[in-house]
C-alpha positions as a Python dict, from the first residue, in 0.01 Angstrom:
ca = {
    (1, 'M'): (0, 0, 0),
    (2, 'G'): (358, 61, -37),
    (3, 'A'): (642, -146, -105),
    (4, 'P'): (689, -441, 143),
    (5, 'A'): (998, -444, 391),
    (6, 'V'): (1215, -667, 198),
    (7, 'L'): (1134, -742, -252),
    (8, 'P'): (1205, -1132, -237),
    (9, 'A'): (1523, -1244, -426),
    (10, 'T'): (1346, -1459, -697),
    (11, 'I'): (1035, -1512, -808),
    (12, 'T'): (934, -1782, -1013),
    (13, 'F'): (664, -1824, -1325),
    (14, 'P'): (400, -2085, -1353),
    (15, 'D'): (494, -2327, -1549),
    (16, 'G'): (366, -2184, -1919),
    (17, 'V'): (383, -1895, -1877),
    (18, 'T'): (560, -1651, -2031),
    (19, 'H'): (455, -1300, -2036),
    (20, 'L'): (247, -1181, -1692),
    (21, 'R'): (-27, -925, -1603),
    (22, 'S'): (101, -615, -1376),
    (23, 'G'): (-142, -774, -1080),
    (24, 'Q'): (59, -1102, -1171),
    (25, 'V'): (340, -916, -1077),
    (26, 'A'): (224, -790, -796),
    (27, 'Q'): (78, -1088, -616),
    (28, 'L'): (422, -1207, -714),
    (29, 'L'): (590, -915, -560),
    (30, 'G'): (408, -829, -216),
    (31, 'V'): (267, -497, -352),
    (32, 'Q'): (-31, -345, -486),
    (33, 'P'): (-47, -335, -889),
    (34, 'R'): (-74, -20, -823),
    (35, 'R'): (299, -62, -702),
    (36, 'V'): (428, -216, -1018),
    (37, 'A'): (261, 47, -1250),
    (38, 'Q'): (384, 327, -1097),
    (39, 'W'): (732, 133, -1104),
    (40, 'Q'): (710, 130, -1484),
    (41, 'M'): (585, 438, -1502),
    (42, 'N'): (914, 575, -1341),
    (43, 'G'): (1173, 358, -1524),
    (44, 'L'): (1268, 140, -1310),
    (45, 'I'): (1094, -217, -1427),
    (46, 'T'): (1031, -243, -1833),
    (47, 'A'): (767, -435, -2002),
    (48, 'S'): (858, -654, -2264),
    (49, 'L'): (527, -638, -2397),
    (50, 'V'): (233, -345, -2445),
    (51, 'T'): (-81, -446, -2608),
    (52, 'L'): (-205, -280, -2870),
    (53, 'G'): (-493, -223, -2529),
    (54, 'G'): (-180, -2, -2334),
    (55, 'H'): (-139, -298, -2144),
    (56, 'R'): (159, -424, -1996),
    (57, 'R'): (343, -736, -1991),
    (58, 'F'): (604, -833, -1884),
    (59, 'T'): (858, -1174, -1954),
    (60, 'A'): (1063, -1331, -1582),
    (61, 'A'): (1376, -1153, -1712),
    (62, 'D'): (1224, -806, -1675),
    (63, 'V'): (1153, -899, -1289),
    (64, 'Q'): (1519, -1014, -1194),
    (65, 'A'): (1571, -715, -1358),
    (66, 'F'): (1405, -532, -1082),
    (67, 'L'): (1545, -712, -844),
    (68, 'R'): (1866, -680, -973),
    (69, 'E'): (1914, -353, -964),
    (70, 'A'): (1618, -158, -861),
    (71, 'R'): (1725, -31, -440),
    (72, 'P'): (1485, 263, -220),
    (73, 'A'): (1640, 553, -210),
    (74, 'A'): (1703, 487, 217),
    (75, 'A'): (1958, 232, 87),
    (76, 'L'): (2133, 403, -106),
    (77, 'T'): (2527, 506, -41),
    (78, 'P'): (2702, 808, -152),
    (79, 'R'): (2869, 815, -500),
    (80, 'D'): (2599, 614, -571),
    (81, 'I'): (2455, 652, -991),
    (82, 'V'): (2107, 526, -1003),
    (83, 'S'): (1868, 713, -1222),
    (84, 'C'): (1468, 837, -1065),
    (85, 'R'): (1208, 969, -1296),
    (86, 'A'): (1128, 1214, -969),
    (87, 'W'): (1490, 1318, -989),
    (88, 'N'): (1710, 1545, -1236),
    (89, 'G'): (1387, 1430, -1609),
    (90, 'G'): (1481, 1065, -1447),
    (91, 'R'): (1890, 1174, -1603),
    (92, 'P'): (2135, 1029, -1408),
    (93, 'V'): (2207, 1175, -1076),
    (94, 'R'): (2521, 1073, -834),
    (95, 'I'): (2441, 1067, -524),
    (96, 'A'): (2624, 1307, -249),
    (97, 'A'): (2483, 1199, 106),
    (98, 'V'): (2213, 1008, 256),
    (99, 'T'): (2092, 1127, 599),
    (100, 'H'): (1859, 945, 803),
    (101, 'T'): (1562, 1143, 1028),
    (102, 'R'): (1328, 979, 1282),
    (103, 'R'): (1037, 1279, 1218),
    (104, 'W'): (1128, 1295, 857),
    (105, 'G'): (1243, 992, 697),
    (106, 'V'): (1520, 1056, 452),
    (107, 'Y'): (1677, 1257, 303),
    (108, 'V'): (1922, 1227, -28),
    (109, 'R'): (2176, 1501, -153),
    (110, 'W'): (2193, 1465, -547),
    (111, 'Q'): (2447, 1606, -839),
    (112, 'D'): (2315, 1636, -1207),
    (113, 'V'): (2630, 1341, -1386),
    (114, 'A'): (2662, 1501, -1702),
    (115, 'A'): (2599, 1848, -1601),
    (116, 'H'): (2777, 1804, -1278),
    (117, 'Q'): (2552, 2078, -1117),
    (118, 'H'): (2498, 2209, -789),
    (119, 'A'): (2382, 1919, -491),
    (120, 'M'): (1955, 1902, -472),
    (121, 'D'): (1865, 1764, -95),
    (122, 'V'): (1529, 1623, -193),
    (123, 'L'): (1285, 1428, 152),
    (124, 'V'): (1201, 1135, -2),
    (125, 'A'): (961, 829, 97),
    (126, 'R'): (1055, 571, 272),
    (127, 'T'): (899, 364, -72),
    (128, 'L'): (1164, 581, -294),
    (129, 'W'): (1295, 322, -565),
    (130, 'V'): (1553, 365, -827),
    (131, 'R'): (1741, 248, -1081),
    (132, 'C'): (2114, 153, -995),
    (133, 'L'): (2346, 311, -1315),
    (134, 'S'): (2673, 264, -1098),
    (135, 'H'): (2706, 116, -735),
    (136, 'G'): (3072, 296, -525),
    (137, 'H'): (3335, 403, -774),
    (138, 'A'): (3321, 271, -1079),
    (139, 'G'): (3243, 546, -1331),
    (140, 'A'): (3254, 831, -1058),
    (141, 'A'): (3455, 1091, -1155),
}
């Protein structure tokens, strides 16, 4: 199961609970637990606590920040500045173009923000999520 078509705008933690496990966050968001783990590995959602055993624990603020800042690659617009571990080693990139195709999905052309290198084209799955660092023309050179 991939990412849902629409993530909820907000979530409600159970009464008296301050931290949730990955599986509990996944259930609240309507995705598989593995998806939450992938988002965490890609830097999209940050766990406030990692146990000695390496298990992630998320606060309401962690999940709300994810819901506010993360968006699917298909929803990107030119000049957005985003971060994705799979692109440019996680360093910020500026979106140059997003092309939707019926057969192949979404092509994203991006350029390294710091190095101003040439643009790179990537074919992405419709469920690839990225962290927005800037929207529109803000901070764009």
